mmCIF file of N, CA and C in Angstrom:
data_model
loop_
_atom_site.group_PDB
_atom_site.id
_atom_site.type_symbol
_atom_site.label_atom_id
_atom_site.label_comp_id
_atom_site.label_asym_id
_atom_site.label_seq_id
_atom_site.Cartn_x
_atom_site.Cartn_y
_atom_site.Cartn_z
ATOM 1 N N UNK S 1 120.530 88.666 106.748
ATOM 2 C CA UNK S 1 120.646 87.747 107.868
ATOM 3 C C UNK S 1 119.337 87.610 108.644
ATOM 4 N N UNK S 2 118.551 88.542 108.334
ATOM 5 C CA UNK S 2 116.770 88.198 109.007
ATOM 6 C C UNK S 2 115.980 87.306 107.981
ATOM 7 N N UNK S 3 115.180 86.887 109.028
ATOM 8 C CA UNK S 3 113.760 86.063 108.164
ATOM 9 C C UNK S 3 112.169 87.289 107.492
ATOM 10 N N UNK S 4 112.412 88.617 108.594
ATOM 11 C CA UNK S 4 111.858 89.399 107.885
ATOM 12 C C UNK S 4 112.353 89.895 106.685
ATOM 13 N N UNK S 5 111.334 90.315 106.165
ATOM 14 C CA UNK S 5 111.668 91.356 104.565
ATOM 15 C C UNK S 5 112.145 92.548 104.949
ATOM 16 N N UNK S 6 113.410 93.316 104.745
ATOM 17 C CA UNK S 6 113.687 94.135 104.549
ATOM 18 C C UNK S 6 113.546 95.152 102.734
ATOM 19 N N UNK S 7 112.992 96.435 103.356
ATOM 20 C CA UNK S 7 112.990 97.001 102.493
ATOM 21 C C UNK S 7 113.511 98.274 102.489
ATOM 22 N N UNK S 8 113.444 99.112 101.454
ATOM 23 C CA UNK S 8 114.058 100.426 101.591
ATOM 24 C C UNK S 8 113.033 101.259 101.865
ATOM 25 N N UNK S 9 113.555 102.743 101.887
ATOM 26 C CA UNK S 9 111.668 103.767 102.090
ATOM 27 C C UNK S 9 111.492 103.783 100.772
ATOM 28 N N UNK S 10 111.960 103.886 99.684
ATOM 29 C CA UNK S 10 110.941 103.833 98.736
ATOM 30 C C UNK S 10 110.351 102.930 98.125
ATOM 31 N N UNK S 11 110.541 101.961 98.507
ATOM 32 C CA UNK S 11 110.232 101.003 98.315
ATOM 33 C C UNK S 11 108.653 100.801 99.026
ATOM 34 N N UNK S 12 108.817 100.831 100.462
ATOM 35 C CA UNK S 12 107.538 100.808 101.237
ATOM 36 C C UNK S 12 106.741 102.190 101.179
ATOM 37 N N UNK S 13 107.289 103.237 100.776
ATOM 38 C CA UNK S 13 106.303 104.264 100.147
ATOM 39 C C UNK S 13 105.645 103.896 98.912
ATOM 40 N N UNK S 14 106.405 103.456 98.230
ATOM 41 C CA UNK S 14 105.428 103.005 97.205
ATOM 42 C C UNK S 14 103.994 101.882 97.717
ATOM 43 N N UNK S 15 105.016 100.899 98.311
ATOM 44 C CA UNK S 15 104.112 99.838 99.085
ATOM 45 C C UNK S 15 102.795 100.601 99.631
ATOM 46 N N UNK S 16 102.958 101.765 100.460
ATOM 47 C CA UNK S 16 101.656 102.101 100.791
ATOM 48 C C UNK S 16 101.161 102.766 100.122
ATOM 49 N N UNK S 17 101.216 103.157 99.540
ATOM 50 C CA UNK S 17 100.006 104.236 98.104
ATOM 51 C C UNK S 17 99.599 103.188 97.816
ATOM 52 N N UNK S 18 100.094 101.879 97.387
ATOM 53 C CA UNK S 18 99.306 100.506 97.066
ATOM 54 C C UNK S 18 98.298 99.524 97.801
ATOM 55 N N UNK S 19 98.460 99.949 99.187
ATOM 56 C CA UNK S 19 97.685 99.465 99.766
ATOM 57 C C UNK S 19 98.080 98.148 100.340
ATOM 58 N N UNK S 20 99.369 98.014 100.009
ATOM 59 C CA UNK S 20 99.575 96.215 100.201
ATOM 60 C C UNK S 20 100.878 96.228 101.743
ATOM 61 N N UNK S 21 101.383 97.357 102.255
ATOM 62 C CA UNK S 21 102.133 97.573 103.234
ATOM 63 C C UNK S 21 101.457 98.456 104.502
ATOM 64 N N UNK S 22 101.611 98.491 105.813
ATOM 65 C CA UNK S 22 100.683 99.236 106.439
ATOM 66 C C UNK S 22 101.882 99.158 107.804
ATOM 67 N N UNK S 23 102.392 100.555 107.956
ATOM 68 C CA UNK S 23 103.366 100.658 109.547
ATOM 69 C C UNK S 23 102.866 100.679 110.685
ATOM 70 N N UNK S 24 103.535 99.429 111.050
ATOM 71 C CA UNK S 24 102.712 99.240 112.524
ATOM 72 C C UNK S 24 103.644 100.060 113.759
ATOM 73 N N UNK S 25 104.782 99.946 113.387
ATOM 74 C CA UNK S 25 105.989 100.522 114.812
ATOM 75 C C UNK S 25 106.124 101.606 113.905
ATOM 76 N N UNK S 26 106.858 102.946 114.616
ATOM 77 C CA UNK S 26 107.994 103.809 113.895
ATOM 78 C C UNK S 26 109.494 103.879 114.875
ATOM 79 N N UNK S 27 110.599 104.139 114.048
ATOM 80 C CA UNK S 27 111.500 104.404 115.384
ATOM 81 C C UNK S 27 111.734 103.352 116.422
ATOM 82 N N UNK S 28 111.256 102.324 116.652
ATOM 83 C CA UNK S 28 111.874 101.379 117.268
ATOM 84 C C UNK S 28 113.461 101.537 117.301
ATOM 85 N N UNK S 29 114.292 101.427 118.518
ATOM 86 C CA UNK S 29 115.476 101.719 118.744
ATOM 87 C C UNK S 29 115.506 100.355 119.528
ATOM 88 N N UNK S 30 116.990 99.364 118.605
ATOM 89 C CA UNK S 30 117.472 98.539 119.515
ATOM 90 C C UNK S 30 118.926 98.526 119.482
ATOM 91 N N UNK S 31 119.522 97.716 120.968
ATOM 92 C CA UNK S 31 120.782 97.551 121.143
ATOM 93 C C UNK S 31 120.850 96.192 120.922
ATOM 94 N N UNK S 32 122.148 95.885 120.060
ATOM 95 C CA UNK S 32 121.999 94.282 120.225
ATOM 96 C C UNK S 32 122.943 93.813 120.800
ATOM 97 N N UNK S 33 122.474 92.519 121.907
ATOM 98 C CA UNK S 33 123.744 92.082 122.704
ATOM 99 C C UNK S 33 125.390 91.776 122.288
ATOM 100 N N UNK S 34 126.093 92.667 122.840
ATOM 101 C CA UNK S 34 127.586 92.653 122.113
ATOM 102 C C UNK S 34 128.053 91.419 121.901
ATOM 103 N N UNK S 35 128.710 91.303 120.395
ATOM 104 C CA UNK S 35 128.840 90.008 119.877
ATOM 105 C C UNK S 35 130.561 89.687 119.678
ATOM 106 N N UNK S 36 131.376 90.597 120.291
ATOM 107 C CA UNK S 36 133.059 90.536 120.287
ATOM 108 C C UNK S 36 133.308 90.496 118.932
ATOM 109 N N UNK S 37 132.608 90.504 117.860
ATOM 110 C CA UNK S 37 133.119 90.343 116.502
ATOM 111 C C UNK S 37 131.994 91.713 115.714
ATOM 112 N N UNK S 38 132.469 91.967 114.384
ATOM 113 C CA UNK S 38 131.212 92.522 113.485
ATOM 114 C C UNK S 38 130.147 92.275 113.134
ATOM 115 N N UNK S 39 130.717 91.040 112.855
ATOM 116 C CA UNK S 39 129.667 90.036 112.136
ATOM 117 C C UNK S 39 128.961 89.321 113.371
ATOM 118 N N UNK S 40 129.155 89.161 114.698
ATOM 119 C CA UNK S 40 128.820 88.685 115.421
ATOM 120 C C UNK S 40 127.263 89.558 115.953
ATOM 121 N N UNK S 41 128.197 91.110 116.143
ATOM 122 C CA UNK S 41 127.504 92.014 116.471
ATOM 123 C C UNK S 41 126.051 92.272 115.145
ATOM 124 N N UNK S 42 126.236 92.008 114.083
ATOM 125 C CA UNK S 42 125.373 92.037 112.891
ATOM 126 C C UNK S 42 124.560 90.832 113.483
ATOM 127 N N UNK S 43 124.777 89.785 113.501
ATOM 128 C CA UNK S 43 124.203 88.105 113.258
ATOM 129 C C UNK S 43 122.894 88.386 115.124
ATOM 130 N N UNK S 44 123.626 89.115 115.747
ATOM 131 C CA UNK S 44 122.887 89.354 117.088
ATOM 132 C C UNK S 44 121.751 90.761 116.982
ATOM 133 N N UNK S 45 121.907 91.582 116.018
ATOM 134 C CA UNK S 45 121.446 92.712 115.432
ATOM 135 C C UNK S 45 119.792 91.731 114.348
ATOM 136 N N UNK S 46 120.221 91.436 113.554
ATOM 137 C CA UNK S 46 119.283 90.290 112.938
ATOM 138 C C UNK S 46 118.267 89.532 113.678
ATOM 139 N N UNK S 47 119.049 88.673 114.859
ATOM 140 C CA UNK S 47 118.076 88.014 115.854
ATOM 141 C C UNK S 47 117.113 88.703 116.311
ATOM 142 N N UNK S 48 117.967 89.808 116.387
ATOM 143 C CA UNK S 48 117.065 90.933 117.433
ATOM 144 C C UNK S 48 115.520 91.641 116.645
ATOM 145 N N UNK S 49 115.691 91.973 115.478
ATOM 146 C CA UNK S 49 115.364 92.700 114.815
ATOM 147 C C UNK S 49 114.326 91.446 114.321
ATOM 148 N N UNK S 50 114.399 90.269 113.901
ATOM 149 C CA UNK S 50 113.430 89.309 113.939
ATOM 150 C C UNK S 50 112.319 89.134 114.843
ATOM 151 N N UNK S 51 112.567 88.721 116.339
ATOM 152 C CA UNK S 51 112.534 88.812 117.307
ATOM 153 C C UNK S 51 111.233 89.965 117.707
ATOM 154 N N UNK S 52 111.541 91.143 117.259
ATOM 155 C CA UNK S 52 110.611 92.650 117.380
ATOM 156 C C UNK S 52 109.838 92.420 116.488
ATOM 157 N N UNK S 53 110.320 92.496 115.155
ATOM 158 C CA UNK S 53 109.193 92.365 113.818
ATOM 159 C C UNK S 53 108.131 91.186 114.227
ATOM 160 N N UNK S 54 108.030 90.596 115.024
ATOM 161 C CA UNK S 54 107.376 89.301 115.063
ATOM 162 C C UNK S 54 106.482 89.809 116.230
ATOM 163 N N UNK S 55 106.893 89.761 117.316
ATOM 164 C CA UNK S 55 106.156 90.344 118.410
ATOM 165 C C UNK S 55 105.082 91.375 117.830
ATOM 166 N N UNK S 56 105.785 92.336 117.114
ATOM 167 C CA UNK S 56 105.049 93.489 116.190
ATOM 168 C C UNK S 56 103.834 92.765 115.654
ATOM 169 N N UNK S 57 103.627 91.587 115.046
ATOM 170 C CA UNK S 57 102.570 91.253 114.367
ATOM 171 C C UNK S 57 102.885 91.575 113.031
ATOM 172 N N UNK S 58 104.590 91.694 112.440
ATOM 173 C CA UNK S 58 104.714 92.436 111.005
ATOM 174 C C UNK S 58 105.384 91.354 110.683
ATOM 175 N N UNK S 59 105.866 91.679 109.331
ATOM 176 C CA UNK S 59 106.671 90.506 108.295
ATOM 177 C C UNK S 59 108.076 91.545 107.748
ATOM 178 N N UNK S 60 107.994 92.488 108.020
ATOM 179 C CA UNK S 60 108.812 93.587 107.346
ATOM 180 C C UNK S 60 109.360 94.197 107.946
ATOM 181 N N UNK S 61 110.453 95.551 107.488
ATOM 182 C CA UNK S 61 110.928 96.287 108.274
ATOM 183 C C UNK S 61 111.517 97.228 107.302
ATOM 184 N N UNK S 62 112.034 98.316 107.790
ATOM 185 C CA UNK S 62 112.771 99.486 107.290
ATOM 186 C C UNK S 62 113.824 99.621 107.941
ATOM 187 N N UNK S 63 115.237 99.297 107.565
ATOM 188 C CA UNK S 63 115.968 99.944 108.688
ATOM 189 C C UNK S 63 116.280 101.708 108.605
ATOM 190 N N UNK S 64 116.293 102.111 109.672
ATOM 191 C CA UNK S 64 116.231 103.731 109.125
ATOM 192 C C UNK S 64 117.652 104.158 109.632
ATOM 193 N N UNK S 65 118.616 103.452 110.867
ATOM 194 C CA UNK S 65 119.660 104.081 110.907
ATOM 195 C C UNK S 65 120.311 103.086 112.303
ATOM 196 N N UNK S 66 121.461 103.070 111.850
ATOM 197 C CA UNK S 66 122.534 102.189 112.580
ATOM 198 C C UNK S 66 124.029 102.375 113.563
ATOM 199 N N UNK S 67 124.140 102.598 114.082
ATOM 200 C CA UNK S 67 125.699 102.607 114.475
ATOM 201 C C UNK S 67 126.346 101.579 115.544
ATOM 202 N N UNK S 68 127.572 101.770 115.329
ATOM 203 C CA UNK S 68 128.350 100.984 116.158
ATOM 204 C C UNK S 68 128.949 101.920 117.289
ATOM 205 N N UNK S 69 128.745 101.397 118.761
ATOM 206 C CA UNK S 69 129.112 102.109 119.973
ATOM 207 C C UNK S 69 130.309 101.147 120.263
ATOM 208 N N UNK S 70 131.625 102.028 120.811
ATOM 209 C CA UNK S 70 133.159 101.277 121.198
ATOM 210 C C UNK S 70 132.536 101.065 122.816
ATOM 211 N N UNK S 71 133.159 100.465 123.369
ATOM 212 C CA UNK S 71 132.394 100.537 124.870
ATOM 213 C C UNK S 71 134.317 100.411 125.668
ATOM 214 N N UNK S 72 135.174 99.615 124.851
ATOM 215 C CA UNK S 72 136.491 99.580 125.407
ATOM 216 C C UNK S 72 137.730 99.376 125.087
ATOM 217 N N UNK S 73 137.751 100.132 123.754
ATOM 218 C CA UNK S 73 138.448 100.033 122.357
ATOM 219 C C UNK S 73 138.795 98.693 122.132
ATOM 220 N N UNK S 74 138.070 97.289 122.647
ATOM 221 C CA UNK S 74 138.172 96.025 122.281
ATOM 222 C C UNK S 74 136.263 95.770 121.717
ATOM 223 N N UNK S 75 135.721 95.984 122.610
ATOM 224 C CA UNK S 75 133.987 95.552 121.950
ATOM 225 C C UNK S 75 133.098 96.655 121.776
ATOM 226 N N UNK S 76 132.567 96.670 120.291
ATOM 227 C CA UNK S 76 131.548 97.107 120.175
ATOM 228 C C UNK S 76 129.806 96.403 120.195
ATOM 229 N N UNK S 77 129.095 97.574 120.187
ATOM 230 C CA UNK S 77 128.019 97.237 120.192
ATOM 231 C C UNK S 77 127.217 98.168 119.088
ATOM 232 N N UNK S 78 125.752 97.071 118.022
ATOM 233 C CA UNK S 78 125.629 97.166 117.140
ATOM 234 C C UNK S 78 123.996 97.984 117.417
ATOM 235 N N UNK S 79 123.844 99.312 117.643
ATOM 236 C CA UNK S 79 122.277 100.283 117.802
ATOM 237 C C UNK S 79 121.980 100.373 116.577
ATOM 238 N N UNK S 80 120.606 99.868 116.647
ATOM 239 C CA UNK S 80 120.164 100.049 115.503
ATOM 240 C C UNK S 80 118.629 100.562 115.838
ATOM 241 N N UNK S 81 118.112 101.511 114.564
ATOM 242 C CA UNK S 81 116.842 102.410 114.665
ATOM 243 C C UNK S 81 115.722 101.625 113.383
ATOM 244 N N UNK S 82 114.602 101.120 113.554
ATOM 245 C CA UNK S 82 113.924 100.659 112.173
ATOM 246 C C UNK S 82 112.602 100.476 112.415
ATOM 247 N N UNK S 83 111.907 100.805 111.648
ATOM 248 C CA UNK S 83 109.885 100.513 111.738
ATOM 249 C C UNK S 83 109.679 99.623 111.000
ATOM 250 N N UNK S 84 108.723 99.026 111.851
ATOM 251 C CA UNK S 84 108.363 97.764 111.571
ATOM 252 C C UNK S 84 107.092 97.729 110.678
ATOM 253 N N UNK S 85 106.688 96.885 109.767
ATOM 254 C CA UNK S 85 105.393 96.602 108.724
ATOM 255 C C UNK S 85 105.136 95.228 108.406
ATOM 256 N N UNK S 86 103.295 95.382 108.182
ATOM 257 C CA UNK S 86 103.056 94.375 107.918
ATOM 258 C C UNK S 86 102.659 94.625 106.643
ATOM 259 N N UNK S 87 102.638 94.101 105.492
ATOM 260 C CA UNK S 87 103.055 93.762 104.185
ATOM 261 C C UNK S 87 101.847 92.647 103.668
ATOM 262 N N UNK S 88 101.601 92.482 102.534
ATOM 263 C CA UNK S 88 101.146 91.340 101.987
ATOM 264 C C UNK S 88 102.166 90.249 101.615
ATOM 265 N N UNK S 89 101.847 88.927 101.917
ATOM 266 C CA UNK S 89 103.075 87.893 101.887
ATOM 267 C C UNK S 89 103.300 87.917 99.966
ATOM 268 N N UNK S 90 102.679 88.367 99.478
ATOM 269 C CA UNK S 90 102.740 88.029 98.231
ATOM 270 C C UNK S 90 103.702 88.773 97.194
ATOM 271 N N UNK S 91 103.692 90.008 97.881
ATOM 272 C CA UNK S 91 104.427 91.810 97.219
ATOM 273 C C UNK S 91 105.771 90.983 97.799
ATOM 274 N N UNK S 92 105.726 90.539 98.878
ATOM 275 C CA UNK S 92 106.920 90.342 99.854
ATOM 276 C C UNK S 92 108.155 89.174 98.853
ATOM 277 N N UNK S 93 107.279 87.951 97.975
ATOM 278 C CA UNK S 93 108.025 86.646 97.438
ATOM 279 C C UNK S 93 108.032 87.547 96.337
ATOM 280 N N UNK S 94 107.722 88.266 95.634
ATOM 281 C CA UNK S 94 107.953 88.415 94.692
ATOM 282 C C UNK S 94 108.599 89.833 94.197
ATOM 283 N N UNK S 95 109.547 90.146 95.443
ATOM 284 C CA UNK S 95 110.633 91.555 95.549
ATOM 285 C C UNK S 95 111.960 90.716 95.906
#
């Protein structure tokens, strides 16, 4: 649901022994505005996570870890943990 590249860590470990990935954030922690649905809460998680990667100056990302917080056994909210990278556009079209 993002316009950044998501990748896995081994994936971007490999990426950097190659020279073609380089971490600009680590650990970035976001909340994304509660969306009354899953998918809502995901689709607002995405924005968000676009949104950072960009500001970042990156094209990429790692997500490293996620959860869902109940806030009133009707809405949750979607925390999510991920470092951000900038990448070569080229490694990026052709993964």
């Amino acid at each position: 649901m993002t316009t950044s590249s998501i990748l896995n860590k081994s994936q971007a470990e490999y990426l950097y022994q190659l020279d073609k990935c380089r971490l600009i954030i680590k650990d970035r922690n976001y909340a994304a505005p509660i969306g009354l649905t899953a998918k809502r809460d995901v689709k607002n998680a995405a924005k968000g996570i676009d949104e950072w990667v960009q500001l970042d100056n990156g094209n990429a990302f790692i997500l490293t870890n996620y959860k869902w917080i109940n806030f009133d056994g009707l809405s949750t909210q979607l925390q999510l943990q991920f470092d951000t990278l900038i990448c070569d556009e080229d490694i990026l079209q052709s993964s």
